[in-house]
């Protein structure tokens, strides 16, 4: 029985009878007497606590039986069951289930899930999710007081009805569309960094969980396309997470993965995604055929739009990335529109489609955890969400006229990645938002900046022990050689690997070594946040301790993040509608 017919009587759709209460922000059933009598009695959402306790002013609970929450399910049983069989530890069909707020998909899922009211069956949506254990590839879960980094992976796996004809029907899937979604610590802004599928990079060795519970390590691969970091040779999304860290220097917290079918069902659930074309398109490969102007795409047409390579720009993957960013931005705007947020039918269809489309890691592998994540992101304004692409160049190893792959353009990419690593926004956040952030950080910033003020010791007087705590192999040795031979810091020593790894480079010093710390920070381009002063003075000739962290790229490469994005990066804010051309 499909979503449109289940629970209906005389063409009454249950979804149309859920109404948004503007006072509470929650959806409530509004049934007239005849409609209520025609609905079957099934499990109902739990009433608000105020209604259950009879608190003053609490709305009275409807006496009529509640209709089934609309939306397709796996199996034919009532909510809380699959295939008519009770869940472990569950009750019968009449047992009331705990319900949670959730909606959206991929990036849009993150941005709007916590911003709307409504009740959905908890167990039902949990059953929709696919969960993959990626071990220690990520942090194990985002933290409320830290930046959040989610890797959104669109795979070209041909799963789902009607998708067999797209390319290689036997493909296990590649990392076809990959976006590193960085959310600022203060939750005022976000950066969505697209990584080209044809980027030549190194894929690190990758431990993967096997069906029998064992772990198999997939060997690393040098100088290969980024898209083989997923699916090929048994690689799982954790391998893609590790590869992204290798490229960007950013540790990924969690991943969310979708396939071709997600574009079709999500665009349909929201009622179509508006797009604008600057010219007519007739692409035989993707089967996209549209006139110039505005269109509302869903289903097969939406998938064709994000897949087309031969319709816009230079007919390559980099321009396809721009088209996909425009589509995602438009989907976000559509999902946050009044028409979607006030439509119970769209709301339930969207939540159903989103959860069935998602594969996530165990760190966010439940509706509880996804809802907590959504709550962290719900207040980000789309004007402060910037889409950009990792800056790249044509691969110089390929002959002219046969360019098929790209390499990182370090000149532009390095400052962009440093901004993301240092949690610097690419957007102009509103003055009041920036003022709030500045007020919160003022004292800490003042103390950090003060460390860099005052006299600097001569390079020959600087004493420092250098440890490698996460930098490239041999980083301590090459740094000491650089300090001694290029900068005159002759009292520097290589101490090998640090006892523990650090994400960020750190210089530890005593109060009476502040002049040495300032001198070394200047020479190496260390930010104030890298300096850590102890509480007691050090004895004469005691060296400072420099630990090179995961952010360290090489001797002489500054770690100080720019405060403004490079002028020549590709970028667009999510609130702007742009015509594909």
Coordinates of C-alpha atoms in Angstrom, one line a residue:
X1 CA 0.0 0.0 0.0
X2 CA 1.6 3.3 -1.0
X3 CA 1.8 6.6 0.9
X4 CA -1.1 8.2 -0.8
X5 CA -3.6 5.4 -0.1
X6 CA -2.6 4.1 3.3
X7 CA -4.8 5.5 6.1
X8 CA -7.1 7.3 3.6
X9 CA -10.9 7.2 3.6
X10 CA -12.9 9.0 0.9
X11 CA -9.8 10.7 -0.5
X12 CA -8.7 12.1 2.9
X13 CA -4.9 12.2 3.2
X14 CA -3.7 12.1 6.8
X15 CA -0.8 14.4 6.0
X16 CA -3.3 17.2 5.1
X17 CA -4.8 17.0 8.6
X18 CA -1.5 17.9 10.5
X19 CA -1.4 21.7 11.0
X20 CA 1.5 23.8 12.3
X21 CA 0.6 25.5 15.5
X22 CA 2.4 28.9 15.3
X23 CA 2.5 29.2 19.1
X24 CA 4.2 26.0 19.9
X25 CA 6.0 25.3 16.6
X26 CA 4.6 21.8 16.6
X27 CA 2.4 20.0 14.2
X28 CA -1.0 19.0 15.6
X29 CA -3.9 16.9 14.4
X30 CA -7.0 18.8 13.3
X31 CA -9.7 16.3 12.5
X32 CA -13.4 17.0 12.0
X33 CA -15.8 14.5 13.4
X34 CA -16.5 12.6 10.2
X35 CA -12.9 12.4 9.1
X36 CA -11.8 11.2 12.6
X37 CA -14.4 8.4 12.5
X38 CA -13.1 7.2 9.2
X39 CA -9.5 6.8 10.3
X40 CA -8.2 3.4 11.6
X41 CA -6.9 3.3 15.2
X42 CA -3.1 3.0 15.2
X43 CA -0.2 4.1 17.4
X44 CA -0.3 7.9 18.0
X45 CA 2.4 10.4 18.8
X46 CA 2.9 11.2 22.4
X47 CA 1.1 14.3 23.6
X48 CA 3.0 17.3 25.0
X49 CA 3.7 17.0 28.7
X50 CA 1.5 20.0 29.4
X51 CA -1.5 18.3 27.8
X52 CA -0.8 15.1 29.7
X53 CA -0.6 16.8 33.1
X54 CA -3.6 19.1 32.6
X55 CA -1.4 22.2 33.0
X56 CA -3.4 25.5 32.7
X57 CA -3.9 26.5 29.1
X58 CA -2.9 23.1 27.8
X59 CA -4.8 22.1 24.6
X60 CA -7.2 19.1 25.1
X61 CA -6.1 15.9 23.4
X62 CA -8.3 14.9 20.5
X63 CA -10.8 12.1 21.4
X64 CA -10.8 10.6 18.0
X65 CA -8.3 8.0 17.0
X66 CA -5.2 9.3 15.3
X67 CA -4.4 8.5 11.7
X68 CA -1.2 6.8 10.6
X69 CA 1.7 9.2 10.0
X70 CA 1.9 9.3 6.2
X71 CA 4.9 8.3 4.2
X72 CA 6.1 5.0 2.8
X73 CA 7.6 2.4 5.1
X74 CA 9.7 -0.8 4.8
X75 CA 7.3 -3.6 5.4
X76 CA 3.5 -3.6 5.8
X77 CA 3.2 -3.5 9.6
X78 CA 2.0 -0.5 11.7
X79 CA 4.5 2.1 12.9
X80 CA 7.0 0.5 15.2
X81 CA 7.1 -2.8 13.2
X82 CA 8.7 -4.0 10.1
X83 CA 7.0 -6.6 8.0
X84 CA 4.4 -7.1 10.7
X85 CA 6.9 -8.5 13.2
X86 CA 7.4 -6.8 16.6
X87 CA 10.8 -5.1 17.2
X88 CA 12.9 -6.4 20.0
X89 CA 11.8 -5.0 23.2
X90 CA 8.9 -3.3 21.5
X91 CA 5.2 -3.5 22.3
X92 CA 2.2 -4.1 20.1
X93 CA 0.8 -1.8 17.4
X94 CA -1.2 0.2 20.0
X95 CA 1.9 1.2 22.1
X96 CA 2.7 4.9 21.9
X97 CA 6.2 5.6 20.5
X98 CA 8.6 8.3 21.4
X99 CA 8.9 10.8 18.5
X100 CA 11.5 13.3 17.5
X101 CA 11.9 16.3 15.2
X102 CA 13.9 15.7 12.0
X103 CA 13.7 16.5 8.3
X104 CA 15.9 17.3 5.3
X105 CA 18.8 15.5 3.4
X106 CA 22.6 15.7 3.1
X107 CA 23.7 19.3 3.5
X108 CA 20.1 20.5 3.6
X109 CA 19.3 17.9 6.3
X110 CA 22.0 19.4 8.4
X111 CA 20.8 23.0 8.0
X112 CA 17.1 22.7 8.5
X113 CA 16.5 19.6 10.6
X114 CA 16.4 21.4 13.9
X115 CA 14.5 24.4 12.6
X116 CA 11.0 23.0 12.3
X117 CA 8.4 21.5 14.5
X118 CA 6.7 18.2 14.0
X119 CA 6.6 14.6 15.4
X120 CA 7.9 11.5 13.7
X121 CA 8.1 8.0 14.9
X122 CA 11.5 7.5 16.5
X123 CA 12.0 3.7 15.8
X124 CA 10.6 4.0 12.3
X125 CA 13.1 6.6 11.2
X126 CA 16.0 4.8 12.9
X127 CA 15.1 1.7 10.8
X128 CA 15.4 3.8 7.7
X129 CA 19.1 4.8 8.4
X130 CA 22.0 2.8 7.2
X131 CA 25.0 2.9 9.6
X132 CA 28.6 2.1 8.8
X133 CA 31.3 1.6 11.4
X134 CA 34.4 3.5 10.2
X135 CA 36.5 2.9 13.3
X136 CA 38.9 5.7 14.2
X137 CA 38.7 7.4 10.7
X138 CA 36.8 10.3 12.4
X139 CA 36.7 11.8 15.8
X140 CA 33.8 9.6 16.8
X141 CA 31.4 12.5 17.0
X142 CA 31.1 16.2 16.9
X143 CA 31.6 18.4 20.1
X144 CA 29.3 21.2 21.1
X145 CA 32.1 23.6 21.9
X146 CA 34.2 22.9 18.8
X147 CA 34.0 23.4 15.0
X148 CA 32.1 20.6 13.3
X149 CA 33.4 18.9 10.1
X150 CA 31.0 16.6 8.3
X151 CA 32.0 14.8 5.0
X152 CA 29.1 14.6 2.6
X153 CA 29.7 11.9 0.0
X154 CA 27.6 11.5 -3.1
X155 CA 28.4 8.1 -4.6
X156 CA 27.7 7.0 -8.2
X157 CA 26.6 3.6 -7.1
X158 CA 23.7 2.6 -9.4
X159 CA 21.3 1.5 -6.7
X160 CA 17.6 2.3 -6.7
X161 CA 14.9 1.5 -9.2
X162 CA 15.6 3.0 -12.7
X163 CA 19.3 3.9 -12.1
X164 CA 20.8 0.8 -13.8
X165 CA 21.2 2.7 -17.1
X166 CA 23.5 5.4 -15.6
X167 CA 27.0 4.4 -16.6
X168 CA 28.4 1.2 -15.2
X169 CA 25.5 -0.8 -13.7
X170 CA 28.0 -3.1 -12.0
X171 CA 30.0 -0.3 -10.3
X172 CA 30.3 -0.6 -6.5
X173 CA 30.5 3.2 -6.4
X174 CA 33.1 5.9 -6.3
X175 CA 33.4 9.1 -4.3
X176 CA 31.7 11.0 -7.1
X177 CA 30.6 14.2 -5.3
X178 CA 32.4 15.0 -2.1
X179 CA 31.9 18.1 0.1
X180 CA 33.7 18.9 3.4
X181 CA 31.1 20.8 5.4
X182 CA 32.9 22.9 8.0
X183 CA 30.7 24.6 10.6
X184 CA 32.2 27.3 12.7
X185 CA 32.8 26.9 16.4
X186 CA 30.4 29.8 17.2
X187 CA 27.8 28.3 14.7
X188 CA 27.5 31.6 12.9
X189 CA 28.7 30.4 9.5
X190 CA 29.8 27.4 7.4
X191 CA 32.0 26.5 4.5
X192 CA 31.2 23.7 2.0
X193 CA 34.4 22.7 0.3
X194 CA 33.9 20.6 -2.9
X195 CA 36.8 18.2 -3.7
X196 CA 37.1 17.3 -7.4
X197 CA 36.6 13.6 -8.1
X198 CA 39.5 13.7 -10.7
X199 CA 42.1 15.1 -8.2
X200 CA 45.4 13.2 -8.2
X201 CA 46.2 12.5 -4.6
X202 CA 47.6 9.9 -2.2
X203 CA 45.1 7.5 -0.5
X204 CA 46.4 6.4 2.9
X205 CA 46.2 2.8 4.2
X206 CA 42.7 2.2 5.5
X207 CA 41.5 -0.2 8.2
X208 CA 37.9 -1.3 7.3
X209 CA 35.4 -3.4 9.3
X210 CA 34.4 -6.7 7.7
X211 CA 31.0 -8.4 7.9
X212 CA 32.4 -10.9 10.4
X213 CA 33.6 -8.2 12.8
X214 CA 37.2 -8.4 11.8
X215 CA 39.3 -5.5 10.5
X216 CA 41.1 -5.6 7.1
X217 CA 43.6 -2.9 6.2
X218 CA 43.4 -1.8 2.6
X219 CA 46.8 -0.8 1.4
X220 CA 47.4 2.9 0.5
X221 CA 47.8 4.1 -3.1
X222 CA 50.1 6.8 -4.4
X223 CA 49.2 9.4 -7.1
X224 CA 45.7 8.2 -8.0
X225 CA 42.3 9.7 -8.5
X226 CA 40.5 10.9 -5.4
X227 CA 37.3 9.1 -6.4
X228 CA 38.8 5.6 -5.9
X229 CA 39.0 6.4 -2.1
X230 CA 35.5 4.9 -1.9
X231 CA 34.2 1.5 -3.0
X232 CA 37.3 0.4 -4.9
X233 CA 39.3 -2.6 -3.5
X234 CA 36.8 -2.7 -0.6
X235 CA 37.3 0.9 0.7
X236 CA 34.6 2.2 2.9
X237 CA 33.6 5.9 3.6
X238 CA 36.2 5.9 6.4
X239 CA 38.9 5.6 3.7
X240 CA 37.5 8.8 2.0
X241 CA 37.5 10.5 5.4
X242 CA 41.2 9.7 5.8
X243 CA 42.0 10.8 2.3
X244 CA 40.2 14.2 2.9
X245 CA 42.3 14.7 6.0
X246 CA 45.4 14.0 4.0
X247 CA 44.4 16.6 1.4
X248 CA 43.0 19.3 3.6
X249 CA 44.7 18.9 7.0
X250 CA 41.2 18.9 8.6
X251 CA 40.1 15.9 10.7
X252 CA 36.5 14.8 9.8
X253 CA 34.1 14.2 12.6
X254 CA 31.4 12.2 10.8
X255 CA 30.2 11.4 7.3
X256 CA 26.9 11.2 5.5
X257 CA 26.6 9.4 2.2
X258 CA 23.9 9.3 -0.5
X259 CA 23.5 7.7 -3.9
X260 CA 21.8 8.6 -7.2
X261 CA 18.4 7.7 -5.8
X262 CA 18.6 10.4 -3.0
X263 CA 18.6 13.2 -5.6
X264 CA 15.4 11.9 -7.1
X265 CA 13.5 11.2 -3.9
X266 CA 14.6 14.4 -2.0
X267 CA 13.8 16.7 -4.9
X268 CA 10.4 15.1 -5.3
X269 CA 9.6 15.2 -1.6
X270 CA 10.2 18.9 -1.5
X271 CA 8.0 19.5 -4.5
X272 CA 10.8 20.2 -7.0
X273 CA 14.0 22.3 -6.8
X274 CA 14.0 25.7 -8.7
X275 CA 16.9 26.1 -11.1
X276 CA 17.8 28.7 -13.7
X277 CA 19.5 28.1 -17.1
X278 CA 21.2 30.9 -19.0
X279 CA 20.9 28.9 -22.2
X280 CA 18.9 25.9 -23.5
X281 CA 20.3 22.4 -22.8
X282 CA 20.1 19.1 -24.8
X283 CA 22.5 16.6 -23.3
X284 CA 22.2 13.1 -24.7
X285 CA 24.4 11.5 -22.1
X286 CA 22.5 12.8 -19.0
X287 CA 19.2 13.0 -21.0
X288 CA 18.8 16.6 -19.7
X289 CA 16.7 18.7 -22.2
X290 CA 15.5 22.1 -21.0
X291 CA 14.8 25.5 -22.5
X292 CA 16.6 28.6 -21.2
X293 CA 15.0 30.2 -18.1
X294 CA 13.6 29.0 -14.8
X295 CA 12.5 25.4 -14.1
X296 CA 11.4 23.4 -11.1
X297 CA 13.1 20.0 -11.3
X298 CA 12.4 16.8 -9.5
X299 CA 13.0 13.0 -9.9
X300 CA 14.8 12.0 -13.1
X301 CA 15.2 15.6 -14.3
X302 CA 16.8 16.7 -11.1
X303 CA 19.3 13.8 -11.3
X304 CA 20.0 14.6 -14.9
X305 CA 20.7 18.2 -13.9
X306 CA 23.4 17.3 -11.3
X307 CA 24.9 14.6 -13.5
X308 CA 25.3 16.6 -16.7
X309 CA 28.9 17.2 -17.8
X310 CA 28.4 18.6 -21.3
X311 CA 25.9 21.4 -20.7
X312 CA 27.7 24.2 -18.9
X313 CA 31.1 25.8 -18.7
X314 CA 33.9 23.9 -20.2
X315 CA 32.0 20.6 -20.1
X316 CA 34.2 19.2 -17.4
X317 CA 33.8 18.0 -13.8
X318 CA 34.8 21.4 -12.3
X319 CA 31.9 23.1 -13.9
X320 CA 29.6 20.2 -13.0
X321 CA 30.6 20.9 -9.4
X322 CA 29.4 24.5 -9.7
X323 CA 26.1 23.2 -11.1
X324 CA 25.8 20.8 -8.1
X325 CA 26.5 23.6 -5.7
X326 CA 23.8 25.8 -7.3
X327 CA 21.4 22.9 -7.0
X328 CA 22.2 22.2 -3.3
X329 CA 21.9 25.9 -2.5
X330 CA 18.5 26.0 -4.2
X331 CA 17.4 22.9 -2.4
X332 CA 18.4 24.4 0.9
X333 CA 16.4 27.6 0.2
X334 CA 13.4 25.5 -0.9
X335 CA 13.5 23.4 2.3
X336 CA 13.7 26.5 4.5
X337 CA 10.9 28.2 2.6
X338 CA 7.6 28.9 4.3
X339 CA 5.9 26.6 1.7
X340 CA 7.9 23.6 2.9
X341 CA 8.0 24.4 6.7
X342 CA 4.2 24.8 6.9
X343 CA 3.3 21.8 4.8
X344 CA 2.9 18.6 6.9
X345 CA 2.7 16.6 3.7
X346 CA 6.0 17.9 2.4
X347 CA 7.5 17.6 5.9
X348 CA 6.8 14.0 6.4
X349 CA 7.7 13.0 2.8
X350 CA 11.0 14.8 3.1
X351 CA 11.9 13.2 6.4
X352 CA 11.0 9.8 5.1
X353 CA 13.0 10.3 1.9
X354 CA 16.0 11.8 3.8
X355 CA 16.4 9.0 6.3
X356 CA 16.0 6.3 3.7
X357 CA 18.6 8.0 1.6
X358 CA 21.3 8.3 4.2
X359 CA 24.2 6.2 5.2
X360 CA 26.1 7.5 8.2
X361 CA 28.8 6.5 10.6
X362 CA 28.0 5.2 14.1
X363 CA 28.8 8.5 15.7
X364 CA 25.6 10.0 14.2
X365 CA 23.9 6.7 13.5
X366 CA 20.5 7.4 15.2
X367 CA 17.8 10.0 15.0
X368 CA 18.7 11.1 18.5
X369 CA 22.3 12.0 17.3
X370 CA 21.2 13.5 14.0
X371 CA 18.7 15.7 15.8
X372 CA 21.4 16.8 18.2
X373 CA 23.6 17.7 15.3
X374 CA 20.7 19.5 13.6
X375 CA 20.2 21.5 16.8
X376 CA 23.7 22.8 16.6
X377 CA 23.2 24.0 13.0
X378 CA 19.6 25.2 12.9
X379 CA 20.3 28.9 13.3
X380 CA 22.9 29.3 10.5
X381 CA 21.7 31.8 8.0
X382 CA 22.1 30.7 4.4
X383 CA 23.8 33.9 3.5
X384 CA 26.6 32.8 5.8
X385 CA 27.0 29.4 4.1
X386 CA 29.7 29.5 1.4
X387 CA 30.2 26.9 -1.3
X388 CA 33.7 26.8 -2.7
X389 CA 35.9 24.3 -4.5
X390 CA 39.4 23.1 -3.6
X391 CA 41.7 25.2 -6.0
X392 CA 43.3 22.9 -8.6
X393 CA 45.4 23.0 -11.8
X394 CA 45.5 20.8 -14.8
X395 CA 47.8 17.8 -14.1
X396 CA 51.2 18.8 -15.6
X397 CA 52.1 15.1 -16.1
X398 CA 49.4 14.8 -18.8
X399 CA 50.0 15.9 -22.4
X400 CA 48.3 19.0 -23.8
X401 CA 44.9 18.3 -25.3
X402 CA 44.5 15.2 -23.1
X403 CA 44.0 16.7 -19.7
X404 CA 41.7 14.4 -17.6
X405 CA 42.9 15.0 -14.1
X406 CA 43.9 17.8 -11.8
X407 CA 46.3 18.6 -9.0
X408 CA 46.0 20.9 -6.0
X409 CA 47.0 24.5 -6.7
X410 CA 49.0 25.1 -3.5
X411 CA 49.4 28.8 -4.1
X412 CA 45.6 29.4 -3.7
X413 CA 44.6 26.3 -1.8
X414 CA 47.1 26.7 1.2
X415 CA 45.6 30.0 2.4
X416 CA 42.0 28.7 1.9
X417 CA 42.7 25.5 3.8
X418 CA 44.4 27.5 6.6
X419 CA 41.3 29.6 7.0
X420 CA 39.2 26.4 7.4
X421 CA 41.7 24.9 9.8
X422 CA 41.7 28.1 11.9
X423 CA 37.9 28.4 11.7
X424 CA 38.0 31.7 9.8
X425 CA 34.7 32.5 8.0
X426 CA 34.6 32.9 4.2
X427 CA 31.5 35.0 4.5
X428 CA 30.8 38.5 5.9
X429 CA 28.9 37.6 9.0
X430 CA 26.4 40.2 10.2
X431 CA 27.9 42.8 12.5
X432 CA 25.8 41.7 15.5
X433 CA 26.9 38.1 15.0
X434 CA 30.5 39.2 14.7
X435 CA 30.2 41.5 17.7
X436 CA 28.9 38.6 19.9
X437 CA 31.8 36.4 18.8
X438 CA 34.3 39.2 19.4
X439 CA 33.0 39.8 22.9
X440 CA 33.3 36.1 23.7
X441 CA 36.8 35.8 22.4
X442 CA 38.1 39.2 23.4
X443 CA 39.8 38.2 26.6
X444 CA 41.4 35.0 25.2
X445 CA 42.5 36.9 22.1
X446 CA 44.1 39.7 24.1
X447 CA 46.1 37.2 26.2
X448 CA 47.3 35.3 23.1
X449 CA 48.3 38.5 21.2
X450 CA 50.1 39.8 24.3
X451 CA 52.4 36.8 24.1
X452 CA 53.7 38.1 20.8
X453 CA 54.4 41.6 22.0
X454 CA 57.7 42.7 23.5
X455 CA 61.4 42.0 22.7
X456 CA 62.7 39.2 20.6
X457 CA 65.8 37.2 21.4
X458 CA 68.5 37.0 18.8
X459 CA 68.2 33.8 16.8
X460 CA 71.5 32.5 18.2
X461 CA 70.0 32.7 21.7
X462 CA 66.9 30.6 21.0
X463 CA 67.0 27.1 22.5
X464 CA 64.4 24.7 21.4
X465 CA 63.8 20.9 21.2
X466 CA 61.7 19.9 18.2
X467 CA 59.4 16.9 18.2
X468 CA 57.2 15.5 15.5
X469 CA 53.7 15.1 16.8
X470 CA 51.7 14.7 13.6
X471 CA 53.6 16.5 10.9
X472 CA 55.0 14.8 7.7
X473 CA 57.5 12.1 8.1
X474 CA 60.9 13.4 9.1
X475 CA 59.4 16.9 9.9
X476 CA 61.5 17.3 13.1
X477 CA 64.7 16.6 11.3
X478 CA 64.0 18.9 8.3
X479 CA 62.8 21.7 10.6
X480 CA 66.0 21.6 12.7
X481 CA 68.1 21.7 9.6
X482 CA 66.1 24.6 8.3
X483 CA 66.4 26.5 11.6
X484 CA 70.1 25.9 11.9
X485 CA 71.2 26.5 8.3
X486 CA 68.7 29.1 7.2
X487 CA 67.7 31.0 10.3
X488 CA 70.7 30.8 12.6
X489 CA 68.9 28.9 15.4
X490 CA 72.0 26.8 16.2
X491 CA 70.7 25.7 19.6
X492 CA 67.9 23.6 18.2
X493 CA 67.7 19.8 18.5
X494 CA 65.8 17.0 16.9
X495 CA 64.0 14.9 19.5
X496 CA 62.2 12.6 17.1
X497 CA 58.6 11.6 17.6
X498 CA 56.5 13.2 20.3
X499 CA 54.9 11.0 23.0
X500 CA 51.4 11.8 21.6
X501 CA 50.0 13.3 18.4
X502 CA 48.6 16.8 18.3
X503 CA 46.2 18.3 15.7
X504 CA 47.9 21.7 16.0
X505 CA 51.5 22.7 16.4
X506 CA 52.4 23.9 19.9
X507 CA 55.4 25.8 21.4
X508 CA 55.7 25.4 25.2
X509 CA 57.9 27.9 27.0
X510 CA 58.6 29.4 30.5
X511 CA 57.8 33.0 31.4
X512 CA 61.4 33.9 31.3
X513 CA 61.7 32.5 27.7
X514 CA 59.0 34.8 26.3
X515 CA 61.6 36.7 24.2
X516 CA 62.8 33.4 22.7
X517 CA 59.2 32.2 22.0
X518 CA 58.4 35.5 20.2
X519 CA 61.5 35.1 18.0
X520 CA 60.8 31.5 17.1
X521 CA 57.1 32.3 16.4
X522 CA 58.2 35.1 13.9
X523 CA 60.7 32.8 12.2
X524 CA 58.2 29.9 11.8
X525 CA 55.0 31.8 11.2
X526 CA 53.4 30.4 14.4
X527 CA 50.0 32.0 15.4
X528 CA 49.5 33.2 18.9
X529 CA 47.2 30.2 19.6
X530 CA 50.3 27.9 19.2
X531 CA 52.1 29.5 22.1
X532 CA 51.6 27.9 25.5
X533 CA 53.4 29.5 28.5
X534 CA 54.1 27.6 31.7
X535 CA 53.7 28.9 35.2
X536 CA 57.3 28.7 36.4
X537 CA 60.6 30.1 35.1
X538 CA 63.0 27.7 33.5
X539 CA 66.6 27.1 34.6
X540 CA 69.4 28.6 32.5
X541 CA 70.0 26.8 29.1
X542 CA 66.7 24.9 29.3
X543 CA 65.3 24.5 25.8
X544 CA 61.7 25.3 24.9
X545 CA 59.6 22.4 23.5
X546 CA 58.2 22.7 19.9
X547 CA 55.8 19.9 18.9
X548 CA 54.9 19.9 15.2
X549 CA 51.2 19.0 14.9
X550 CA 48.9 17.7 12.2
X551 CA 48.6 21.3 10.8
X552 CA 52.4 21.5 10.1
X553 CA 53.1 21.4 6.3
X554 CA 56.9 22.0 6.3
X555 CA 59.7 24.2 7.5
X556 CA 59.1 27.8 6.4
X557 CA 55.4 27.3 5.7
X558 CA 53.5 29.7 7.9
X559 CA 50.7 28.4 10.1
X560 CA 49.2 31.9 10.6
X561 CA 45.8 31.8 8.9
X562 CA 44.8 34.7 6.6
X563 CA 41.7 36.6 7.6
X564 CA 40.4 37.1 4.1
X565 CA 39.8 34.5 1.4
X566 CA 42.0 34.5 -1.8
X567 CA 40.4 36.7 -4.5
X568 CA 40.6 34.1 -7.2
X569 CA 38.8 31.1 -5.5
X570 CA 35.5 29.9 -6.8
X571 CA 32.7 30.7 -4.3
X572 CA 29.0 31.3 -4.0
X573 CA 26.8 31.9 -1.0
X574 CA 23.9 29.5 -0.5
X575 CA 21.3 32.2 -0.4
X576 CA 22.1 33.4 -3.9
X577 CA 20.2 32.1 -7.0
X578 CA 22.6 31.8 -10.0
X579 CA 21.8 30.8 -13.5
X580 CA 23.8 27.8 -14.8
X581 CA 25.6 28.8 -18.0

